[in-house]
Amino acid sequence: MTRVHVTITALLLVACEGSQPGDATPDAPPAIACTAKPVQLPSATTFTNISAASGIQAGNFVVSPPTAIPINDHSRLGFVDLNGDGCDDIVAHDLFPNPKAGIPYTHLVFESRCDGTFADVSESSGLRHVQAGFFAFADVDNDGDQDCFAGLDIPLAGLTSSLWLNDGTGKFTRKPASGVEGAANATVAGNAVFADFDGDARLDLFIGNGQTSYAALDDLFLGRGDGTFTKATTRLAGNPSSPSNGSVACDYDDDGDLDILVAVYGVSQGGAQNVLYQNDGHGAFTNVAIATGFASLPTGNYWIGATGMGRTPEPNRMPGTYVGSNAFGLACEDADRDGDLDVVISSISHPGGDYNRTWSDPTVLLLNSGAVGGYKFTNAWLDRGLPYNEGDVDAAMIDFDNDGRIDISLSRTDKYEAGYTTELQKGWFGLMHQGADGMFAALDRSVGLTDEDGGPGMKGAQNHAWSDIDRDGDLDLLIGARDQGGGRANLLFRNDLGDDHHWLALRMRGDGTAINRDAIGTRVTITAGDTRLVREVKASRGTYNSMDTPTLYFGLGDLGCAFDVEVRWPDGTLERFSHADTDIDRIATIRYGAGIQ
């Protein structure tokens, strides 16, 4: 039964200018009047390249390797708070071509100093030499720190995936016989996501298998709460053998449990139908991708000049048989502020040349119809003015400028750009800013996203991730820079615009008994007048596990300073707070049953 807790406080004026941004548990600020701030548009000074000064480029590549390295970078990456100090650290990984050439995987770990700079702790973390293509982090034993699933994405003789437990200081030790290892010399884990799928307050693990190279069944493991898991893959009804290239857990149908969305690669492998595992509330799943319009679209490549391409249905096909996509990234947020969760799937879609290319799905923005429409998805990419690019790899949905509207970011490869003369089809990092009318503008190189040499833009990215590295209230950008020959270091950009607008950041914490410690699956809704801003706590997203900060950032833009906050915990408990409870322009912590700190 849903429980409702309503926090009642004396009516106070919100202290917009008196808060201490970034303080995890600040003292109550002085009660002064909230001063409205005009919304400022992004400009050439929005981002500042702090890559070298931040310390995150240490050890990114080998300067003079004795033997050739296929990929001389660590461009798979994400943010995670490893030592529990409230500041997100960075982990980064190299890619599977290296171990295929006999060069073992290596990983980088950078500990945040909470001021936008980082220290290299790769060796002392215990993660430096783990043989895995990506990491997924969550508190699997409910002891208050982030543990690590190390997913091995290619078969290597005698090796498996592995689980590593955190001692609370960011040092990891392997957990033997955790149950998630898989068979030696047979693991092809492409992505993974932690969540409490069966509602027992213990985190479970979904593994999307195959990445871009193998057709394989996905896996599900139920957590026992002690760092061990029971295999429960039979709970994934409609589990196809396909290259699962990205995954995310979110409550797309707003029924209080977490569903699993999977981006599938390979139009030449079974049509590449994406998967949507709908949760029954008890951790048993049914693939409803075809019924919801998530599996594949009928409309084909946007770039082809034929009349109606991108809008006209593929002839003589039906849902489930349309040509799918070479999908990579996957993000789930409320893009249109209607209270339900929408999806961006980034894809490499080649224009023409054969039937599959002609009709393959490019990158899409799938808007959710909500309860009235039966939670079905409709592609709004073209309708919202978003540009086609052949090389979209990783995708995120964030409000980078805190104007209260979700924006879209896209990592892109530049390997296909020679076929285009127009700049929007080049390999520049894509940042799509949503305007007040719901249309998106491609900011491209106009907002300070310079390359490592200070050039006019950033090209050739793998994963990327967002976190507030200096705790000033806006999300900063970390980009995994792909090797262009001779080695390449990752890039970090400080956001200098978002904190000019009002904001609120909420860290959600479970009690470890009724709610998992990470509070994954908690939904927070801010209501200001007729506008709703919805966020959910997630562990990771997309291809090879990009990890954004799990802290929920709300840009308030021109919404004013009077708003209500509703928290829906994974067990159905509702807690409601006023703006006077939460304050504004601050990072606050909400603990299950204990209120705001």
Coordinates of C-alpha atoms in Angstrom, one line a residue, residues 33-499:
A33 CA 13.6 37.1 -0.6
C34 CA 14.1 35.1 -3.7
T35 CA 15.4 37.2 -6.6
A36 CA 14.3 36.1 -10.1
K37 CA 17.1 35.6 -12.6
P38 CA 16.6 36.1 -16.3
V39 CA 17.3 33.1 -18.5
Q40 CA 20.5 33.5 -20.4
L41 CA 21.2 31.7 -23.7
P42 CA 24.3 29.6 -24.3
S43 CA 27.3 31.4 -25.8
A44 CA 30.9 30.9 -26.7
T45 CA 31.8 31.2 -23.0
T46 CA 29.3 28.5 -21.8
F47 CA 32.1 25.8 -21.4
T48 CA 35.7 26.1 -20.5
N49 CA 38.2 23.4 -21.4
I50 CA 39.9 22.5 -18.1
S51 CA 41.2 19.1 -19.2
A52 CA 44.9 19.5 -18.5
A53 CA 44.5 21.7 -15.3
S54 CA 42.0 19.2 -13.8
G55 CA 44.4 16.3 -13.7
I56 CA 42.2 13.9 -15.6
Q57 CA 44.6 13.4 -18.5
A58 CA 47.3 11.6 -16.5
G59 CA 48.1 8.2 -17.9
N60 CA 45.3 8.4 -20.6
F61 CA 47.6 6.8 -23.2
V62 CA 51.1 5.4 -23.7
V63 CA 53.4 8.1 -25.2
S64 CA 56.0 5.7 -26.8
P65 CA 54.6 2.2 -26.7
P66 CA 57.2 -0.5 -27.5
T67 CA 54.5 -2.3 -29.6
A68 CA 51.6 -0.9 -31.6
I69 CA 48.4 -0.3 -29.6
P70 CA 45.2 -0.7 -31.6
I71 CA 43.3 1.8 -29.4
N72 CA 45.6 4.1 -27.4
D73 CA 43.0 5.8 -25.2
H74 CA 40.6 5.3 -22.3
S75 CA 37.5 6.7 -23.9
R76 CA 34.8 4.6 -22.2
L77 CA 34.1 6.4 -18.9
G78 CA 31.8 7.7 -16.3
F79 CA 31.3 9.4 -12.9
V80 CA 30.9 7.6 -9.6
D81 CA 31.5 8.6 -6.0
L82 CA 34.0 5.8 -4.9
N83 CA 35.0 7.1 -1.5
G84 CA 31.7 8.5 -0.2
D85 CA 32.7 12.1 0.1
G86 CA 29.8 13.4 -1.9
C87 CA 31.9 14.3 -4.9
D88 CA 31.9 12.2 -8.1
D89 CA 35.1 10.5 -9.1
I90 CA 36.0 9.4 -12.6
V91 CA 36.7 5.9 -14.0
A92 CA 37.8 5.3 -17.6
H93 CA 38.6 2.2 -19.7
D94 CA 40.4 1.2 -22.8
L95 CA 38.8 -0.9 -25.6
F96 CA 38.6 -4.5 -26.6
P97 CA 40.9 -4.3 -29.7
N98 CA 43.8 -4.1 -27.2
P99 CA 43.4 -7.5 -25.5
K100 CA 42.6 -9.1 -28.8
A101 CA 46.1 -8.0 -29.8
G102 CA 47.5 -9.4 -26.5
I103 CA 47.6 -6.1 -24.6
P104 CA 45.7 -6.5 -21.3
Y105 CA 42.9 -4.1 -20.4
T106 CA 43.8 -1.2 -18.1
H107 CA 41.6 1.3 -16.3
L108 CA 42.0 4.8 -14.9
V109 CA 40.6 6.0 -11.6
F110 CA 40.6 9.7 -10.6
E111 CA 39.6 10.8 -7.2
S112 CA 37.8 14.1 -7.0
R113 CA 39.1 16.9 -4.8
C114 CA 35.6 18.4 -4.9
D115 CA 36.9 21.6 -6.6
G116 CA 37.1 20.5 -10.2
T117 CA 40.5 18.8 -9.9
F118 CA 41.3 15.2 -9.6
A119 CA 44.1 12.9 -8.3
D120 CA 45.2 9.7 -10.1
V121 CA 44.4 6.7 -7.8
S122 CA 44.3 4.0 -10.4
E123 CA 46.8 1.7 -8.8
S124 CA 45.6 2.1 -5.2
S125 CA 42.0 1.6 -6.1
G126 CA 42.6 -2.1 -7.0
L127 CA 40.8 -1.6 -10.3
R128 CA 43.7 -0.7 -12.5
H129 CA 44.4 -4.1 -14.0
V130 CA 40.9 -5.7 -13.8
Q131 CA 40.3 -7.5 -17.1
A132 CA 37.0 -6.0 -18.2
G133 CA 35.7 -3.7 -20.9
F134 CA 33.5 -1.6 -18.7
F135 CA 32.3 -1.2 -15.1
A136 CA 28.9 -0.8 -13.5
F137 CA 28.7 0.6 -10.0
A138 CA 26.2 0.3 -7.2
D139 CA 25.9 -0.6 -3.5
V140 CA 25.2 -4.3 -3.9
D141 CA 25.7 -5.2 -0.2
N142 CA 23.8 -2.1 1.3
D143 CA 26.8 -1.0 3.3
G144 CA 26.8 2.6 2.0
D145 CA 29.5 2.5 -0.7
Q146 CA 29.7 1.8 -4.4
D147 CA 30.7 -1.8 -5.5
C148 CA 31.7 -2.7 -9.0
F149 CA 30.6 -5.2 -11.6
A150 CA 33.4 -5.6 -14.2
G151 CA 31.9 -6.7 -17.5
L152 CA 34.1 -8.7 -19.8
D153 CA 33.0 -7.9 -23.4
I154 CA 35.0 -10.4 -25.4
P155 CA 35.9 -14.1 -24.8
L156 CA 39.4 -14.3 -23.2
A157 CA 40.9 -17.6 -22.3
G158 CA 40.3 -18.5 -18.7
L159 CA 38.7 -15.2 -17.8
T160 CA 35.1 -14.1 -16.8
S161 CA 33.3 -11.0 -15.7
S162 CA 33.7 -10.3 -12.0
L163 CA 32.4 -8.4 -8.9
W164 CA 34.5 -6.2 -6.7
L165 CA 33.5 -4.9 -3.2
N166 CA 34.4 -1.5 -2.0
D167 CA 35.9 -1.1 1.5
G168 CA 34.3 2.4 1.8
T169 CA 37.4 4.3 0.9
G170 CA 37.4 3.5 -2.8
K171 CA 39.6 0.4 -2.6
F172 CA 38.2 -2.7 -4.2
T173 CA 38.6 -6.5 -3.5
R174 CA 37.3 -9.2 -5.7
K175 CA 34.2 -11.1 -4.4
P176 CA 34.8 -14.7 -5.4
A177 CA 31.8 -16.8 -6.6
S178 CA 29.5 -13.8 -6.7
G179 CA 27.3 -15.6 -9.3
V180 CA 27.6 -13.0 -12.0
E181 CA 30.9 -14.2 -13.5
G182 CA 29.5 -16.2 -16.5
A183 CA 31.4 -19.0 -18.2
A184 CA 35.2 -18.7 -18.7
N185 CA 36.2 -17.9 -22.3
A186 CA 32.6 -17.1 -23.2
T187 CA 31.6 -13.7 -21.8
V188 CA 30.3 -11.1 -24.2
A189 CA 28.8 -8.5 -21.8
G190 CA 28.2 -5.3 -23.6
N191 CA 26.5 -3.2 -20.9
A192 CA 24.9 -3.7 -17.5
V193 CA 22.6 -1.8 -15.2
F194 CA 21.9 -2.2 -11.5
A195 CA 18.4 -1.7 -10.1
D196 CA 16.0 -3.3 -7.5
F197 CA 13.8 -5.0 -10.0
D198 CA 11.9 -7.2 -7.6
G199 CA 11.3 -4.6 -4.8
D200 CA 13.2 -6.4 -2.0
A201 CA 15.6 -3.4 -1.3
R202 CA 18.5 -5.5 -2.7
L203 CA 20.0 -4.5 -6.0
D204 CA 19.8 -6.8 -9.0
L205 CA 21.8 -6.8 -12.2
F206 CA 20.8 -6.9 -15.8
I207 CA 23.5 -7.6 -18.4
G208 CA 23.0 -6.8 -22.0
N209 CA 25.1 -9.3 -23.9
G210 CA 26.7 -9.1 -27.4
Q211 CA 27.7 -5.4 -27.9
T212 CA 28.3 -4.9 -31.6
S213 CA 29.9 -8.3 -32.3
Y214 CA 27.9 -11.2 -30.9
A215 CA 24.3 -12.4 -31.0
A216 CA 23.6 -13.5 -27.4
L217 CA 20.8 -13.7 -24.8
D218 CA 20.7 -11.1 -22.1
D219 CA 21.1 -12.1 -18.5
L220 CA 19.3 -11.2 -15.2
F221 CA 20.7 -11.8 -11.7
L222 CA 18.8 -11.2 -8.5
G223 CA 20.8 -9.8 -5.6
R224 CA 21.0 -11.4 -2.2
G225 CA 22.2 -8.2 -0.5
D226 CA 25.6 -9.6 0.4
G227 CA 27.5 -9.3 -2.9
T228 CA 26.2 -12.6 -4.3
F229 CA 23.5 -13.1 -6.9
T230 CA 21.2 -15.8 -8.2
K231 CA 20.8 -16.2 -12.0
A232 CA 17.2 -15.4 -13.1
T233 CA 17.5 -15.0 -16.8
T234 CA 14.3 -17.1 -17.3
R235 CA 12.4 -14.0 -16.0
L236 CA 13.2 -12.2 -19.2
A237 CA 10.3 -13.3 -21.4
G238 CA 10.9 -12.6 -25.1
N239 CA 14.7 -12.4 -24.6
P240 CA 16.1 -12.4 -28.1
S241 CA 19.6 -13.6 -29.1
S242 CA 20.9 -10.3 -30.5
P243 CA 23.8 -7.8 -30.0
S244 CA 22.5 -5.8 -27.0
N245 CA 24.6 -2.6 -27.3
G246 CA 23.2 -0.4 -24.6
S247 CA 20.7 -0.5 -21.7
V248 CA 19.0 1.7 -19.1
A249 CA 16.5 1.1 -16.4
C250 CA 13.6 3.5 -16.0
D251 CA 9.9 3.4 -15.2
Y252 CA 8.6 4.2 -18.7
D253 CA 5.0 3.3 -17.8
D254 CA 4.9 5.1 -14.4
D255 CA 3.7 2.1 -12.4
G256 CA 6.3 2.3 -9.7
D257 CA 8.7 -0.4 -10.9
L258 CA 11.8 -0.2 -13.2
D259 CA 11.6 -1.5 -16.7
I260 CA 14.7 -2.3 -18.9
L261 CA 15.2 -0.6 -22.3
V262 CA 17.8 -2.2 -24.6
A263 CA 19.4 -0.7 -27.7
V264 CA 20.2 -3.4 -30.2
Y265 CA 23.0 -3.2 -32.9
G266 CA 23.1 -4.7 -36.3
V267 CA 20.5 -4.3 -39.1
S268 CA 22.0 -7.3 -40.8
Q269 CA 21.5 -9.5 -37.8
G270 CA 17.8 -10.3 -37.4
G271 CA 16.6 -6.8 -38.2
A272 CA 18.1 -5.3 -35.0
Q273 CA 14.9 -4.9 -33.0
N274 CA 15.3 -2.9 -29.8
V275 CA 13.9 -4.5 -26.6
L276 CA 11.7 -3.1 -23.9
Y277 CA 11.4 -5.5 -20.9
Q278 CA 8.3 -4.4 -19.0
N279 CA 8.4 -5.3 -15.3
D280 CA 5.4 -6.9 -13.6
G281 CA 6.3 -5.3 -10.3
H282 CA 7.9 -8.5 -9.0
G283 CA 11.0 -8.7 -11.2
A284 CA 9.4 -10.8 -14.0
F285 CA 9.6 -9.2 -17.5
T286 CA 7.8 -9.3 -20.8
N287 CA 9.3 -7.8 -24.0
V288 CA 6.7 -5.2 -25.1
A289 CA 8.9 -3.4 -27.6
I290 CA 6.8 -4.1 -30.6
A291 CA 3.5 -3.2 -29.0
T292 CA 4.9 0.1 -27.7
G293 CA 6.6 1.2 -30.9
F294 CA 10.0 0.8 -29.3
A295 CA 11.4 -2.1 -31.3
S296 CA 12.0 -0.3 -34.7
L297 CA 10.5 2.5 -36.7
P298 CA 8.8 2.2 -40.1
T299 CA 10.3 5.4 -41.6
G300 CA 13.9 4.8 -42.6
N301 CA 17.0 7.1 -43.0
Y302 CA 16.4 10.8 -42.7
W303 CA 19.3 11.9 -45.0
I304 CA 18.1 10.1 -48.2
G305 CA 16.6 12.6 -50.6
A306 CA 13.6 10.5 -51.6
T307 CA 10.3 12.2 -50.8
G308 CA 9.1 11.4 -47.4
M309 CA 12.1 9.5 -46.1
G310 CA 12.1 9.6 -42.4
R311 CA 8.4 9.9 -42.4
T312 CA 7.0 7.4 -45.0
P313 CA 6.5 3.9 -43.7
E314 CA 8.6 1.0 -45.1
P315 CA 6.5 -0.8 -47.7
N316 CA 5.0 -4.3 -47.1
R317 CA 6.3 -4.4 -43.5
M318 CA 4.6 -4.3 -40.1
P319 CA 5.8 -3.6 -36.5
G320 CA 8.5 -6.0 -35.5
T321 CA 9.6 -6.6 -39.1
Y322 CA 10.7 -3.0 -39.9
V323 CA 14.5 -2.7 -40.4
G324 CA 15.9 -1.6 -37.0
S325 CA 19.1 0.2 -36.2
N326 CA 22.8 0.1 -35.4
A327 CA 21.9 1.4 -31.9
F328 CA 24.4 2.5 -29.3
G329 CA 23.4 5.1 -26.7
L330 CA 20.2 5.1 -24.7
A331 CA 18.9 7.7 -22.3
C332 CA 15.5 8.0 -20.6
E333 CA 14.2 11.4 -19.3
D334 CA 11.1 13.6 -19.6
A335 CA 12.0 15.7 -22.6
D336 CA 8.7 17.5 -23.0
R337 CA 7.7 18.1 -19.4
D338 CA 4.5 16.2 -19.5
G339 CA 5.4 13.9 -16.6
D340 CA 6.3 10.7 -18.4
L341 CA 9.7 9.5 -19.6
D342 CA 10.8 9.8 -23.1
V343 CA 13.8 8.1 -24.8
V344 CA 16.7 9.1 -27.0
I345 CA 18.5 6.2 -28.9
S346 CA 21.7 7.1 -30.7
S347 CA 22.5 5.1 -33.8
I348 CA 25.0 4.9 -36.6
S349 CA 22.7 4.9 -39.7
H350 CA 24.3 4.8 -43.1
P351 CA 22.3 6.5 -45.9
G352 CA 21.4 4.2 -48.7
G353 CA 23.5 1.7 -50.7
D354 CA 21.3 -1.3 -50.0
Y355 CA 17.8 -2.0 -48.5
N356 CA 18.9 -2.3 -44.9
R357 CA 20.8 1.0 -45.0
T358 CA 17.9 2.8 -46.7
W359 CA 15.4 1.8 -44.0
S360 CA 17.6 1.6 -40.9
D361 CA 16.7 3.8 -38.0
P362 CA 18.8 6.9 -37.4
T363 CA 19.0 8.5 -33.9
V364 CA 15.5 9.0 -32.5
L365 CA 13.7 11.0 -29.9
L366 CA 10.8 8.8 -28.8
L367 CA 8.1 10.8 -27.0
N368 CA 5.9 8.8 -24.6
S369 CA 2.2 9.1 -25.0
G370 CA 1.6 8.5 -21.3
A371 CA -1.4 6.9 -19.7
V372 CA -3.9 8.4 -22.1
G373 CA -2.1 6.9 -25.1
G374 CA -1.1 3.6 -23.5
Y375 CA 2.5 4.5 -23.0
K376 CA 3.5 4.2 -26.6
F377 CA 6.4 5.9 -28.4
T378 CA 6.4 8.2 -31.4
N379 CA 9.5 9.5 -33.0
A380 CA 9.8 13.3 -32.9
W381 CA 13.3 13.8 -34.1
L382 CA 12.5 15.6 -37.3
D383 CA 9.5 17.4 -35.8
R384 CA 11.7 19.0 -33.1
G385 CA 14.3 20.2 -35.6
L386 CA 17.1 17.8 -34.7
P387 CA 19.8 17.1 -37.3
Y388 CA 20.8 13.8 -38.8
N389 CA 24.3 12.5 -38.3
E390 CA 25.7 9.2 -39.6
G391 CA 28.1 8.7 -36.6
D392 CA 26.0 9.2 -33.4
V393 CA 27.5 6.9 -30.7
D394 CA 26.6 7.9 -27.1
A395 CA 23.5 9.9 -26.0
A396 CA 22.5 11.7 -22.8
M397 CA 19.5 13.8 -21.8
I398 CA 20.3 16.6 -19.4
D399 CA 19.5 20.2 -18.6
F400 CA 23.0 21.7 -19.0
D401 CA 22.0 25.3 -18.7
N402 CA 19.4 25.0 -15.9
D403 CA 16.6 26.6 -17.9
G404 CA 14.2 23.9 -16.9
R405 CA 14.2 22.1 -20.3
I406 CA 15.9 18.8 -21.1
D407 CA 18.7 19.0 -23.7
I408 CA 20.4 16.2 -25.7
S409 CA 24.1 15.5 -26.0
L410 CA 25.7 13.1 -28.5
S411 CA 29.1 11.7 -28.9
R412 CA 30.0 11.2 -32.5
T413 CA 32.6 9.3 -34.5
D414 CA 34.2 11.3 -37.4
K415 CA 34.9 8.3 -39.5
Y416 CA 32.0 9.0 -41.9
E417 CA 32.2 12.7 -42.2
A418 CA 34.2 12.7 -45.5
G419 CA 30.9 12.0 -47.3
Y420 CA 29.4 15.4 -46.2
T421 CA 30.0 19.0 -46.8
T422 CA 27.5 20.4 -44.2
E423 CA 28.9 21.0 -40.7
L424 CA 26.0 19.3 -38.9
Q425 CA 27.0 16.1 -40.5
K426 CA 30.6 16.3 -39.4
G427 CA 31.9 14.5 -36.4
W428 CA 31.6 17.4 -33.9
F429 CA 30.3 16.6 -30.5
G430 CA 26.6 17.3 -30.6
L431 CA 24.9 19.5 -28.0
M432 CA 21.2 20.1 -28.8
H433 CA 19.6 22.9 -26.8
Q434 CA 15.9 22.8 -26.3
G435 CA 14.1 26.1 -26.6
A436 CA 10.9 27.3 -25.1
D437 CA 8.9 26.2 -28.1
G438 CA 10.2 22.6 -27.8
M439 CA 12.4 22.9 -30.8
F440 CA 16.1 22.0 -30.6
A441 CA 19.1 24.1 -31.8
A442 CA 22.4 22.4 -32.6
L443 CA 25.0 24.3 -30.7
D444 CA 28.0 22.4 -32.2
R445 CA 31.2 24.4 -31.8
S446 CA 29.5 27.6 -30.6
V447 CA 29.7 27.0 -26.8
G448 CA 33.4 26.5 -26.1
L449 CA 33.7 22.7 -26.6
T450 CA 37.2 23.0 -28.1
D451 CA 39.6 20.2 -28.9
E452 CA 42.7 19.3 -27.0
D453 CA 44.7 21.9 -28.9
G454 CA 42.2 24.7 -28.3
G455 CA 40.9 24.2 -31.9
P456 CA 37.4 25.2 -33.1
G457 CA 35.6 22.1 -31.9
M458 CA 35.8 18.6 -30.5
K459 CA 35.6 15.6 -32.8
G460 CA 35.8 11.8 -32.5
A461 CA 34.2 11.0 -29.1
Q462 CA 33.3 7.6 -27.5
N463 CA 31.3 7.8 -24.2
H464 CA 30.6 11.0 -22.4
A465 CA 29.2 11.8 -18.9
W466 CA 27.8 14.7 -16.9
S467 CA 28.4 15.7 -13.2
D468 CA 28.7 18.8 -11.1
I469 CA 32.5 18.5 -10.5
D470 CA 32.8 21.8 -8.7
R471 CA 29.5 21.7 -6.9
D472 CA 28.3 25.0 -8.2
G473 CA 24.9 23.8 -9.3
D474 CA 25.4 23.0 -13.0
L475 CA 26.5 19.9 -14.9
D476 CA 30.0 19.7 -16.3
L477 CA 31.0 17.5 -19.2
L478 CA 33.5 14.7 -19.5
I479 CA 34.2 13.4 -23.0
G480 CA 36.0 10.1 -23.9
A481 CA 38.3 11.2 -26.8
R482 CA 38.9 8.4 -29.3
D483 CA 42.5 7.8 -30.4
Q484 CA 43.2 9.6 -33.7
G485 CA 46.6 8.0 -34.1
G486 CA 49.4 8.1 -31.5
G487 CA 47.2 8.3 -28.4
R488 CA 44.6 10.7 -27.1
A489 CA 43.6 12.0 -23.7
N490 CA 40.1 12.6 -22.5
L491 CA 38.5 16.1 -22.2
L492 CA 36.8 17.8 -19.3
F493 CA 34.7 21.0 -19.7
R494 CA 33.6 23.2 -16.9
N495 CA 30.1 24.6 -17.3
D496 CA 30.1 28.4 -16.7
L497 CA 26.4 29.1 -17.6
G498 CA 24.1 26.8 -15.6
D499 CA 24.8 28.3 -12.2

